[in-house]
Amino acid sequence: MIQVITPTARNIGALFVNRHCVSSTSLCRGLATLEYNTHDLHDDDSHRNHNTTANQHCAHSLLILGKPGGGKGTISGKILADFPQFRHVSTGDELRQHVRKQTQLGMEAKRFMDEGCLVPDNIMIRMVMGDAVEAIKNGQSLLLDGFPRTMEQAVALDKSLDVDMVINLCIPNETIIERISDRWIHPASGRVYNYSYRPPKVVGKDDETGEPLVQREDDKPENVMKRLQKYEQATAPLVKYYEEKGVIQTFSGTMSDVIYPEVKKWLDNQLAEDAAATV
Ligand code: ADP
């Protein structure tokens, strides 16, 4: 259950020091009333810090928007290497983990994922908000990769925390289709290969086990087209939504290695501006 809190301006009340540097209690609105069931996945996540003491932190929430197969994961990986203060929440990875572990959520989500459809908002909101709330309670900054993808998800997110930076990756459809058709996986381990830049040693076989590689159901060309169409309908409107909030920056191109230095420069500037504003 998500408590509905009237959306407010960025500086909600006296708790905000500035728009980014907030106490974790104020960044995460209405925390006490949020109930999410992610225990079936996280029970064994002993590496995570479960200290939930509310502390004063410069917590940031950064989103990464972009077409399916458009390099969100790659750019996120580079961001995390340079900015380790961010905790990565990737909805695609998390959903696949649920599917592998055959949790109830995973079983519900699988049929939508296999068909190249978006998983329903209520499932996604329940899954992501648990992570987001936990990170913020711990005073961590958050990098949300793959969420929100619909206006309903964006509105739900806004009710719980302030999104302060959004990266919009703009990649041509042809590049994406080419890239995805080259992607094959080893289902048992989740190892991912790409015939253009990370080919297996033997065509069609996993390097470690020699077992056959398969194409993810949602990477099959007919499903990729469906996902791109869904993106246009459901996710593209979010660009305007975040433009109106003045928090989004678009990066266009075809190669992550070329796009990323620009992303880093922008992120460095954003974080430096915040740091300056808090002294
Ligand atoms: P891609 O960006 O290539 O779609 P992801 O790994 O991010 O890959 O997501 C895989 C699938 O998981 C999506 O096709 C969709 O079915 C589901 N999914 C991920 N994030 C969301 C979301 N925020 N809302 C609905 N479905 C989602």
PDB file of C-alpha atoms and ligand atoms in Angstrom:
ATOM      1  CA  MET A   1       0.000   0.000   0.000  1.00  0.00           C
ATOM      2  CA  ILE A   2       1.406   3.386  -0.952  1.00  0.00           C
ATOM      3  CA  GLN A   3       0.267   6.308   1.036  1.00  0.00           C
ATOM      4  CA  VAL A   4      -0.911   9.117  -1.191  1.00  0.00           C
ATOM      5  CA  ILE A   5       0.817  12.303  -0.177  1.00  0.00           C
ATOM      6  CA  THR A   6      -0.055  15.482  -1.983  1.00  0.00           C
ATOM      7  CA  PRO A   7       2.821  16.273  -4.342  1.00  0.00           C
ATOM      8  CA  THR A   8       4.742  19.251  -3.089  1.00  0.00           C
ATOM      9  CA  ALA A   9       7.397  21.569  -4.400  1.00  0.00           C
ATOM     10  CA  ARG A  10      10.988  20.327  -4.245  1.00  0.00           C
ATOM     11  CA  ASN A  11      11.661  22.028  -0.972  1.00  0.00           C
ATOM     12  CA  ILE A  12       8.986  20.336   1.076  1.00  0.00           C
ATOM     13  CA  GLY A  13       9.028  22.003   4.426  1.00  0.00           C
ATOM     14  CA  ALA A  14      11.869  22.970   6.639  1.00  0.00           C
ATOM     15  CA  LEU A  15      13.357  19.495   6.578  1.00  0.00           C
ATOM     16  CA  PHE A  16      15.036  20.162   3.250  1.00  0.00           C
ATOM     17  CA  VAL A  17      18.474  21.711   3.458  1.00  0.00           C
ATOM     18  CA  ASN A  18      18.384  22.187  -0.286  1.00  0.00           C
ATOM     19  CA  ARG A  19      16.791  20.191  -3.049  1.00  0.00           C
ATOM     20  CA  HIS A  20      19.304  17.373  -2.864  1.00  0.00           C
ATOM     21  CA  CYS A  21      20.790  17.374   0.567  1.00  0.00           C
ATOM     22  CA  VAL A  22      18.047  16.144   2.788  1.00  0.00           C
ATOM     23  CA  SER A  23      17.622  13.983   5.774  1.00  0.00           C
ATOM     24  CA  SER A  24      16.790  10.479   4.703  1.00  0.00           C
ATOM     25  CA  THR A  25      13.521  10.795   6.571  1.00  0.00           C
ATOM     26  CA  SER A  26      12.416  13.768   4.511  1.00  0.00           C
ATOM     27  CA  LEU A  27      13.593  12.411   1.163  1.00  0.00           C
ATOM     28  CA  CYS A  28      11.568   9.331   1.703  1.00  0.00           C
ATOM     29  CA  ARG A  29       8.089  10.559   2.226  1.00  0.00           C
ATOM     30  CA  GLY A  30       5.598   8.725   4.368  1.00  0.00           C
ATOM     31  CA  LEU A  31       7.999   5.870   4.925  1.00  0.00           C
ATOM     32  CA  ALA A  32       6.223   4.417   7.908  1.00  0.00           C
ATOM     33  CA  THR A  33       3.117   3.794   5.871  1.00  0.00           C
ATOM     34  CA  LEU A  34       4.774   2.029   2.960  1.00  0.00           C
ATOM     35  CA  GLU A  35       4.381  -1.711   2.841  1.00  0.00           C
ATOM     36  CA  TYR A  36       6.152  -3.734   0.194  1.00  0.00           C
ATOM     37  CA  ASN A  37       6.804  -7.397   0.033  1.00  0.00           C
ATOM     38  CA  THR A  38      10.262  -8.024  -1.328  1.00  0.00           C
ATOM     39  CA  HIS A  39      11.299 -10.439   1.418  1.00  0.00           C
ATOM     40  CA  ASP A  40      10.994 -13.498  -0.785  1.00  0.00           C
ATOM     41  CA  LEU A  41      13.957 -12.211  -2.785  1.00  0.00           C
ATOM     42  CA  HIS A  42      15.996 -10.349  -0.215  1.00  0.00           C
ATOM     43  CA  ASP A  43      16.057 -12.708   2.728  1.00  0.00           C
ATOM     44  CA  ASP A  44      19.475 -14.014   1.740  1.00  0.00           C
ATOM     45  CA  ASP A  45      20.926 -10.671   0.717  1.00  0.00           C
ATOM     46  CA  SER A  46      23.332 -10.555   3.630  1.00  0.00           C
ATOM     47  CA  HIS A  47      25.718  -8.219   1.788  1.00  0.00           C
ATOM     48  CA  ARG A  48      23.280  -5.377   2.084  1.00  0.00           C
ATOM     49  CA  ASN A  49      23.444  -2.872   4.846  1.00  0.00           C
ATOM     50  CA  HIS A  50      20.214  -3.065   6.759  1.00  0.00           C
ATOM     51  CA  ASN A  51      20.963  -0.223   9.117  1.00  0.00           C
ATOM     52  CA  THR A  52      17.826   1.858   8.922  1.00  0.00           C
ATOM     53  CA  THR A  53      18.810   4.679  11.201  1.00  0.00           C
ATOM     54  CA  ALA A  54      17.664   7.958   9.715  1.00  0.00           C
ATOM     55  CA  ASN A  55      20.780  10.026   9.141  1.00  0.00           C
ATOM     56  CA  GLN A  56      21.683  13.310   7.529  1.00  0.00           C
ATOM     57  CA  HIS A  57      23.066  12.538   4.078  1.00  0.00           C
ATOM     58  CA  CYS A  58      23.435  14.080   0.653  1.00  0.00           C
ATOM     59  CA  ALA A  59      21.230  11.467  -0.941  1.00  0.00           C
ATOM     60  CA  HIS A  60      20.473  11.715  -4.647  1.00  0.00           C
ATOM     61  CA  SER A  61      17.980   9.936  -6.786  1.00  0.00           C
ATOM     62  CA  LEU A  62      19.090   9.473 -10.361  1.00  0.00           C
ATOM     63  CA  LEU A  63      16.982   7.828 -13.067  1.00  0.00           C
ATOM     64  CA  ILE A  64      18.116   6.454 -16.362  1.00  0.00           C
ATOM     65  CA  LEU A  65      15.530   6.405 -19.149  1.00  0.00           C
ATOM     66  CA  GLY A  66      15.982   4.867 -22.567  1.00  0.00           C
ATOM     67  CA  LYS A  67      14.675   2.410 -25.086  1.00  0.00           C
ATOM     68  CA  PRO A  68      14.906  -1.324 -24.396  1.00  0.00           C
ATOM     69  CA  GLY A  69      18.333  -2.496 -25.467  1.00  0.00           C
ATOM     70  CA  GLY A  70      19.515   1.115 -25.620  1.00  0.00           C
ATOM     71  CA  GLY A  71      22.455   0.693 -23.244  1.00  0.00           C
ATOM     72  CA  LYS A  72      20.904   1.673 -19.906  1.00  0.00           C
ATOM     73  CA  GLY A  73      22.691  -1.220 -18.218  1.00  0.00           C
ATOM     74  CA  THR A  74      26.055  -0.363 -19.784  1.00  0.00           C
ATOM     75  CA  ILE A  75      25.847   3.312 -18.871  1.00  0.00           C
ATOM     76  CA  SER A  76      24.665   2.392 -15.360  1.00  0.00           C
ATOM     77  CA  GLY A  77      27.695   0.120 -14.910  1.00  0.00           C
ATOM     78  CA  LYS A  78      30.033   2.948 -15.875  1.00  0.00           C
ATOM     79  CA  ILE A  79      28.262   5.380 -13.551  1.00  0.00           C
ATOM     80  CA  LEU A  80      28.565   2.945 -10.650  1.00  0.00           C
ATOM     81  CA  ALA A  81      32.285   2.498 -11.304  1.00  0.00           C
ATOM     82  CA  ASP A  82      32.853   6.271 -11.160  1.00  0.00           C
ATOM     83  CA  PHE A  83      30.203   7.144  -8.571  1.00  0.00           C
ATOM     84  CA  PRO A  84      30.117   4.268  -6.086  1.00  0.00           C
ATOM     85  CA  GLN A  85      27.852   6.207  -3.740  1.00  0.00           C
ATOM     86  CA  PHE A  86      24.904   5.146  -5.907  1.00  0.00           C
ATOM     87  CA  ARG A  87      23.006   1.997  -5.177  1.00  0.00           C
ATOM     88  CA  HIS A  88      21.904   0.390  -8.424  1.00  0.00           C
ATOM     89  CA  VAL A  89      18.343  -0.815  -8.740  1.00  0.00           C
ATOM     90  CA  SER A  90      17.776  -2.430 -12.137  1.00  0.00           C
ATOM     91  CA  THR A  91      14.208  -3.581 -12.605  1.00  0.00           C
ATOM     92  CA  GLY A  92      15.128  -5.908 -15.482  1.00  0.00           C
ATOM     93  CA  ASP A  93      17.853  -7.640 -13.417  1.00  0.00           C
ATOM     94  CA  GLU A  94      15.662  -7.832 -10.393  1.00  0.00           C
ATOM     95  CA  LEU A  95      12.748  -9.275 -12.344  1.00  0.00           C
ATOM     96  CA  ARG A  96      15.003 -11.901 -13.924  1.00  0.00           C
ATOM     97  CA  GLN A  97      16.268 -12.814 -10.468  1.00  0.00           C
ATOM     98  CA  HIS A  98      12.682 -13.261  -9.287  1.00  0.00           C
ATOM     99  CA  VAL A  99      11.991 -15.429 -12.335  1.00  0.00           C
ATOM    100  CA  ARG A 100      15.070 -17.578 -11.686  1.00  0.00           C
ATOM    101  CA  LYS A 101      14.132 -18.012  -8.028  1.00  0.00           C
ATOM    102  CA  GLN A 102      10.532 -18.711  -9.052  1.00  0.00           C
ATOM    103  CA  THR A 103       9.115 -16.313  -6.515  1.00  0.00           C
ATOM    104  CA  GLN A 104       5.445 -15.472  -6.772  1.00  0.00           C
ATOM    105  CA  LEU A 105       6.336 -12.082  -8.220  1.00  0.00           C
ATOM    106  CA  GLY A 106       8.659 -13.745 -10.754  1.00  0.00           C
ATOM    107  CA  MET A 107       5.981 -16.136 -11.891  1.00  0.00           C
ATOM    108  CA  GLU A 108       3.478 -13.311 -12.304  1.00  0.00           C
ATOM    109  CA  ALA A 109       5.986 -11.176 -14.204  1.00  0.00           C
ATOM    110  CA  LYS A 110       7.387 -13.871 -16.495  1.00  0.00           C
ATOM    111  CA  ARG A 111       4.479 -14.167 -18.868  1.00  0.00           C
ATOM    112  CA  PHE A 112       4.561 -10.414 -19.568  1.00  0.00           C
ATOM    113  CA  MET A 113       8.332 -10.350 -20.011  1.00  0.00           C
ATOM    114  CA  ASP A 114       8.317 -13.345 -22.354  1.00  0.00           C
ATOM    115  CA  GLU A 115       5.874 -11.569 -24.630  1.00  0.00           C
ATOM    116  CA  GLY A 116       7.820  -8.332 -24.746  1.00  0.00           C
ATOM    117  CA  CYS A 117       5.135  -6.573 -22.670  1.00  0.00           C
ATOM    118  CA  LEU A 118       5.601  -4.330 -19.688  1.00  0.00           C
ATOM    119  CA  VAL A 119       4.970  -5.951 -16.332  1.00  0.00           C
ATOM    120  CA  PRO A 120       1.852  -4.367 -14.748  1.00  0.00           C
ATOM    121  CA  ASP A 121       2.408  -1.212 -12.740  1.00  0.00           C
ATOM    122  CA  ASN A 122       1.156  -2.619  -9.435  1.00  0.00           C
ATOM    123  CA  ILE A 123       3.760  -5.405  -9.519  1.00  0.00           C
ATOM    124  CA  MET A 124       6.567  -3.041 -10.501  1.00  0.00           C
ATOM    125  CA  ILE A 125       5.711  -0.401  -7.941  1.00  0.00           C
ATOM    126  CA  ARG A 126       5.582  -3.021  -5.183  1.00  0.00           C
ATOM    127  CA  MET A 127       8.942  -4.431  -6.228  1.00  0.00           C
ATOM    128  CA  VAL A 128      10.902  -1.215  -6.753  1.00  0.00           C
ATOM    129  CA  MET A 129       9.607   0.862  -3.916  1.00  0.00           C
ATOM    130  CA  GLY A 130      10.831  -1.734  -1.421  1.00  0.00           C
ATOM    131  CA  ASP A 131      14.382  -1.220  -2.688  1.00  0.00           C
ATOM    132  CA  ALA A 132      14.095   2.512  -3.057  1.00  0.00           C
ATOM    133  CA  VAL A 133      12.751   2.938   0.433  1.00  0.00           C
ATOM    134  CA  GLU A 134      15.436   0.697   1.917  1.00  0.00           C
ATOM    135  CA  ALA A 135      18.240   2.595   0.150  1.00  0.00           C
ATOM    136  CA  ILE A 136      16.972   5.939   1.266  1.00  0.00           C
ATOM    137  CA  LYS A 137      16.445   4.796   4.818  1.00  0.00           C
ATOM    138  CA  ASN A 138      20.142   3.871   4.743  1.00  0.00           C
ATOM    139  CA  GLY A 139      21.013   7.344   3.443  1.00  0.00           C
ATOM    140  CA  GLN A 140      22.223   5.910   0.118  1.00  0.00           C
ATOM    141  CA  SER A 141      21.879   7.591  -3.248  1.00  0.00           C
ATOM    142  CA  LEU A 142      19.823   5.691  -5.744  1.00  0.00           C
ATOM    143  CA  LEU A 143      20.358   4.888  -9.417  1.00  0.00           C
ATOM    144  CA  LEU A 144      17.094   3.599 -10.825  1.00  0.00           C
ATOM    145  CA  ASP A 145      17.649   1.764 -14.087  1.00  0.00           C
ATOM    146  CA  GLY A 146      14.476   0.783 -15.930  1.00  0.00           C
ATOM    147  CA  PHE A 147      12.005   2.448 -13.600  1.00  0.00           C
ATOM    148  CA  PRO A 148       9.726   4.309 -14.078  1.00  0.00           C
ATOM    149  CA  ARG A 149       8.513   3.209 -17.490  1.00  0.00           C
ATOM    150  CA  THR A 150       4.958   4.489 -17.273  1.00  0.00           C
ATOM    151  CA  MET A 151       3.372   7.657 -16.032  1.00  0.00           C
ATOM    152  CA  GLU A 152       1.689   5.721 -13.245  1.00  0.00           C
ATOM    153  CA  GLN A 153       5.073   4.457 -12.040  1.00  0.00           C
ATOM    154  CA  ALA A 154       6.527   7.989 -12.230  1.00  0.00           C
ATOM    155  CA  VAL A 155       3.662   9.395 -10.189  1.00  0.00           C
ATOM    156  CA  ALA A 156       4.035   6.619  -7.589  1.00  0.00           C
ATOM    157  CA  LEU A 157       7.757   7.362  -7.351  1.00  0.00           C
ATOM    158  CA  ASP A 158       7.138  11.072  -6.913  1.00  0.00           C
ATOM    159  CA  LYS A 159       4.908  10.362  -3.976  1.00  0.00           C
ATOM    160  CA  SER A 160       7.745   8.643  -2.154  1.00  0.00           C
ATOM    161  CA  LEU A 161      10.888  10.526  -3.106  1.00  0.00           C
ATOM    162  CA  ASP A 162      12.241  13.475  -5.013  1.00  0.00           C
ATOM    163  CA  VAL A 163      13.817  12.572  -8.340  1.00  0.00           C
ATOM    164  CA  ASP A 164      16.609  15.062  -8.790  1.00  0.00           C
ATOM    165  CA  MET A 165      18.457  13.904 -11.930  1.00  0.00           C
ATOM    166  CA  VAL A 166      17.274  12.036 -15.029  1.00  0.00           C
ATOM    167  CA  ILE A 167      19.489  10.765 -17.832  1.00  0.00           C
ATOM    168  CA  ASN A 168      17.641  10.189 -21.096  1.00  0.00           C
ATOM    169  CA  LEU A 169      19.507   7.961 -23.550  1.00  0.00           C
ATOM    170  CA  CYS A 170      18.434   8.538 -27.125  1.00  0.00           C
ATOM    171  CA  ILE A 171      19.577   5.725 -29.429  1.00  0.00           C
ATOM    172  CA  PRO A 172      18.277   5.034 -32.981  1.00  0.00           C
ATOM    173  CA  ASN A 173      15.949   2.008 -33.345  1.00  0.00           C
ATOM    174  CA  GLU A 174      18.152   0.417 -36.053  1.00  0.00           C
ATOM    175  CA  THR A 175      21.133   0.364 -33.694  1.00  0.00           C
ATOM    176  CA  ILE A 176      19.034  -1.302 -31.023  1.00  0.00           C
ATOM    177  CA  ILE A 177      17.601  -3.978 -33.281  1.00  0.00           C
ATOM    178  CA  GLU A 178      21.064  -4.830 -34.582  1.00  0.00           C
ATOM    179  CA  ARG A 179      22.494  -4.966 -31.060  1.00  0.00           C
ATOM    180  CA  ILE A 180      19.772  -7.111 -29.528  1.00  0.00           C
ATOM    181  CA  SER A 181      19.801  -9.712 -32.269  1.00  0.00           C
ATOM    182  CA  ASP A 182      23.479 -10.297 -31.457  1.00  0.00           C
ATOM    183  CA  ARG A 183      22.755 -10.965 -27.756  1.00  0.00           C
ATOM    184  CA  TRP A 184      22.651 -14.600 -26.594  1.00  0.00           C
ATOM    185  CA  ILE A 185      22.644 -15.993 -23.086  1.00  0.00           C
ATOM    186  CA  HIS A 186      23.486 -19.088 -21.102  1.00  0.00           C
ATOM    187  CA  PRO A 187      20.214 -19.594 -19.216  1.00  0.00           C
ATOM    188  CA  ALA A 188      21.544 -21.545 -16.226  1.00  0.00           C
ATOM    189  CA  SER A 189      24.172 -18.953 -15.217  1.00  0.00           C
ATOM    190  CA  GLY A 190      22.732 -15.801 -16.767  1.00  0.00           C
ATOM    191  CA  ARG A 191      26.047 -15.225 -18.672  1.00  0.00           C
ATOM    192  CA  VAL A 192      25.438 -12.834 -21.557  1.00  0.00           C
ATOM    193  CA  TYR A 193      27.365 -12.887 -24.854  1.00  0.00           C
ATOM    194  CA  ASN A 194      27.229 -10.535 -27.783  1.00  0.00           C
ATOM    195  CA  TYR A 195      28.436 -11.582 -31.219  1.00  0.00           C
ATOM    196  CA  SER A 196      29.646  -8.042 -31.984  1.00  0.00           C
ATOM    197  CA  TYR A 197      31.779  -7.332 -28.943  1.00  0.00           C
ATOM    198  CA  ARG A 198      31.788 -10.305 -26.541  1.00  0.00           C
ATOM    199  CA  PRO A 199      31.463 -13.466 -28.630  1.00  0.00           C
ATOM    200  CA  PRO A 200      31.620 -16.937 -27.077  1.00  0.00           C
ATOM    201  CA  LYS A 201      34.785 -18.915 -27.841  1.00  0.00           C
ATOM    202  CA  VAL A 202      32.673 -21.423 -29.780  1.00  0.00           C
ATOM    203  CA  VAL A 203      29.663 -20.154 -31.709  1.00  0.00           C
ATOM    204  CA  GLY A 204      26.442 -21.011 -29.856  1.00  0.00           C
ATOM    205  CA  LYS A 205      28.165 -22.506 -26.760  1.00  0.00           C
ATOM    206  CA  ASP A 206      28.754 -21.230 -23.245  1.00  0.00           C
ATOM    207  CA  ASP A 207      32.488 -20.686 -22.561  1.00  0.00           C
ATOM    208  CA  GLU A 208      32.462 -22.433 -19.179  1.00  0.00           C
ATOM    209  CA  THR A 209      30.049 -25.321 -19.574  1.00  0.00           C
ATOM    210  CA  GLY A 210      29.866 -25.796 -23.361  1.00  0.00           C
ATOM    211  CA  GLU A 211      26.068 -25.791 -23.025  1.00  0.00           C
ATOM    212  CA  PRO A 212      23.973 -24.216 -25.783  1.00  0.00           C
ATOM    213  CA  LEU A 213      23.281 -20.493 -25.781  1.00  0.00           C
ATOM    214  CA  VAL A 214      19.760 -19.263 -26.349  1.00  0.00           C
ATOM    215  CA  GLN A 215      18.157 -15.988 -27.227  1.00  0.00           C
ATOM    216  CA  ARG A 216      16.087 -14.447 -24.456  1.00  0.00           C
ATOM    217  CA  GLU A 217      12.395 -14.712 -25.383  1.00  0.00           C
ATOM    218  CA  ASP A 218      12.120 -10.935 -25.188  1.00  0.00           C
ATOM    219  CA  ASP A 219      15.216 -10.484 -27.429  1.00  0.00           C
ATOM    220  CA  LYS A 220      13.584 -12.249 -30.381  1.00  0.00           C
ATOM    221  CA  PRO A 221      13.097  -9.742 -33.229  1.00  0.00           C
ATOM    222  CA  GLU A 222       9.274  -9.746 -33.103  1.00  0.00           C
ATOM    223  CA  ASN A 223       9.362  -9.044 -29.367  1.00  0.00           C
ATOM    224  CA  VAL A 224      12.011  -6.337 -29.746  1.00  0.00           C
ATOM    225  CA  MET A 225       9.723  -4.460 -32.142  1.00  0.00           C
ATOM    226  CA  LYS A 226       6.869  -4.818 -29.663  1.00  0.00           C
ATOM    227  CA  ARG A 227       9.045  -3.478 -26.849  1.00  0.00           C
ATOM    228  CA  LEU A 228      10.118  -0.482 -28.930  1.00  0.00           C
ATOM    229  CA  GLN A 229       6.488   0.305 -29.706  1.00  0.00           C
ATOM    230  CA  LYS A 230       5.549  -0.033 -26.041  1.00  0.00           C
ATOM    231  CA  TYR A 231       8.409   2.302 -25.199  1.00  0.00           C
ATOM    232  CA  GLU A 232       7.055   4.956 -27.552  1.00  0.00           C
ATOM    233  CA  GLN A 233       3.564   4.677 -26.072  1.00  0.00           C
ATOM    234  CA  ALA A 234       4.323   4.263 -22.390  1.00  0.00           C
ATOM    235  CA  THR A 235       7.782   5.613 -21.607  1.00  0.00           C
ATOM    236  CA  ALA A 236       8.532   8.367 -24.123  1.00  0.00           C
ATOM    237  CA  PRO A 237       5.940  10.677 -22.441  1.00  0.00           C
ATOM    238  CA  LEU A 238       8.070  10.580 -19.292  1.00  0.00           C
ATOM    239  CA  VAL A 239      10.727  12.642 -21.065  1.00  0.00           C
ATOM    240  CA  LYS A 240       8.271  15.550 -21.228  1.00  0.00           C
ATOM    241  CA  TYR A 241       7.200  14.949 -17.637  1.00  0.00           C
ATOM    242  CA  TYR A 242      10.781  15.280 -16.366  1.00  0.00           C
ATOM    243  CA  GLU A 243      11.520  18.151 -18.770  1.00  0.00           C
ATOM    244  CA  GLU A 244       8.746  20.090 -17.087  1.00  0.00           C
ATOM    245  CA  LYS A 245      10.401  19.410 -13.742  1.00  0.00           C
ATOM    246  CA  GLY A 246      13.714  20.670 -15.163  1.00  0.00           C
ATOM    247  CA  VAL A 247      15.717  17.618 -14.084  1.00  0.00           C
ATOM    248  CA  ILE A 248      16.380  15.741 -17.335  1.00  0.00           C
ATOM    249  CA  GLN A 249      19.361  15.709 -19.698  1.00  0.00           C
ATOM    250  CA  THR A 250      19.279  13.906 -23.049  1.00  0.00           C
ATOM    251  CA  PHE A 251      22.332  12.130 -24.471  1.00  0.00           C
ATOM    252  CA  SER A 252      22.150  10.981 -28.087  1.00  0.00           C
ATOM    253  CA  GLY A 253      24.380   8.606 -29.994  1.00  0.00           C
ATOM    254  CA  THR A 254      24.991   5.021 -30.966  1.00  0.00           C
ATOM    255  CA  MET A 255      27.929   4.012 -28.775  1.00  0.00           C
ATOM    256  CA  SER A 256      28.046   3.914 -24.993  1.00  0.00           C
ATOM    257  CA  ASP A 257      31.785   4.624 -24.964  1.00  0.00           C
ATOM    258  CA  VAL A 258      31.166   7.900 -26.757  1.00  0.00           C
ATOM    259  CA  ILE A 259      28.048   8.845 -24.803  1.00  0.00           C
ATOM    260  CA  TYR A 260      29.396   8.058 -21.349  1.00  0.00           C
ATOM    261  CA  PRO A 261      32.081  10.788 -21.063  1.00  0.00           C
ATOM    262  CA  GLU A 262      29.299  13.340 -21.655  1.00  0.00           C
ATOM    263  CA  VAL A 263      27.148  11.682 -18.994  1.00  0.00           C
ATOM    264  CA  LYS A 264      30.028  11.756 -16.546  1.00  0.00           C
ATOM    265  CA  LYS A 265      30.746  15.428 -17.215  1.00  0.00           C
ATOM    266  CA  TRP A 266      27.096  16.309 -16.600  1.00  0.00           C
ATOM    267  CA  LEU A 267      26.874  14.203 -13.453  1.00  0.00           C
ATOM    268  CA  ASP A 268      30.118  15.673 -12.095  1.00  0.00           C
ATOM    269  CA  ASN A 269      28.676  19.165 -12.633  1.00  0.00           C
ATOM    270  CA  GLN A 270      25.352  18.334 -11.019  1.00  0.00           C
ATOM    271  CA  LEU A 271      26.997  16.836  -7.956  1.00  0.00           C
ATOM    272  CA  ALA A 272      29.531  19.675  -7.690  1.00  0.00           C
ATOM    273  CA  GLU A 273      26.738  22.260  -7.855  1.00  0.00           C
ATOM    274  CA  ASP A 274      24.961  20.482  -5.033  1.00  0.00           C
ATOM    275  CA  ALA A 275      28.062  20.175  -2.948  1.00  0.00           C
ATOM    276  CA  ALA A 276      28.698  23.916  -3.401  1.00  0.00           C
ATOM    277  CA  ALA A 277      25.116  24.724  -2.476  1.00  0.00           C
ATOM    278  CA  THR A 278      25.364  22.818   0.789  1.00  0.00           C
ATOM    279  CA  VAL A 279      28.425  24.596   2.198  1.00  0.00           C
TER     280      VAL A 279
HETATM  281  P1  ADP B   1      15.061  -3.709 -21.657  1.00  0.00           P
HETATM  282  O1  ADP B   1      15.454  -2.323 -21.213  1.00  0.00           O
HETATM  283  O2  ADP B   1      15.890  -4.240 -22.752  1.00  0.00           O
HETATM  284  O3  ADP B   1      13.568  -3.871 -21.814  1.00  0.00           O
HETATM  285  P2  ADP B   1      15.252  -4.745 -19.031  1.00  0.00           P
HETATM  286  O4  ADP B   1      16.234  -5.750 -18.599  1.00  0.00           O
HETATM  287  O5  ADP B   1      15.318  -3.366 -18.440  1.00  0.00           O
HETATM  288  O6  ADP B   1      15.428  -4.736 -20.559  1.00  0.00           O
HETATM  289  O7  ADP B   1      13.750  -5.280 -18.792  1.00  0.00           O
HETATM  290  C1  ADP B   1      13.347  -6.551 -19.210  1.00  0.00           C
HETATM  291  C2  ADP B   1      11.836  -6.661 -19.139  1.00  0.00           C
HETATM  292  O8  ADP B   1      11.413  -6.488 -17.786  1.00  0.00           O
HETATM  293  C3  ADP B   1      11.069  -5.617 -19.914  1.00  0.00           C
HETATM  294  O9  ADP B   1      10.914  -5.969 -21.255  1.00  0.00           O
HETATM  295  C4  ADP B   1       9.739  -5.610 -19.179  1.00  0.00           C
HETATM  296  O10 ADP B   1       8.947  -6.735 -19.528  1.00  0.00           O
HETATM  297  C5  ADP B   1      10.165  -5.796 -17.749  1.00  0.00           C
HETATM  298  N1  ADP B   1      10.365  -4.498 -17.059  1.00  0.00           N
HETATM  299  C6  ADP B   1      11.541  -3.973 -16.606  1.00  0.00           C
HETATM  300  N2  ADP B   1      11.326  -2.798 -16.007  1.00  0.00           N
HETATM  301  C7  ADP B   1       9.992  -2.573 -16.063  1.00  0.00           C
HETATM  302  C8  ADP B   1       9.143  -1.511 -15.618  1.00  0.00           C
HETATM  303  N3  ADP B   1       9.613  -0.435 -14.971  1.00  0.00           N
HETATM  304  N4  ADP B   1       7.811  -1.615 -15.876  1.00  0.00           N
HETATM  305  C9  ADP B   1       7.303  -2.687 -16.499  1.00  0.00           C
HETATM  306  N5  ADP B   1       8.037  -3.710 -16.960  1.00  0.00           N
HETATM  307  C10 ADP B   1       9.365  -3.661 -16.741  1.00  0.00           C
END
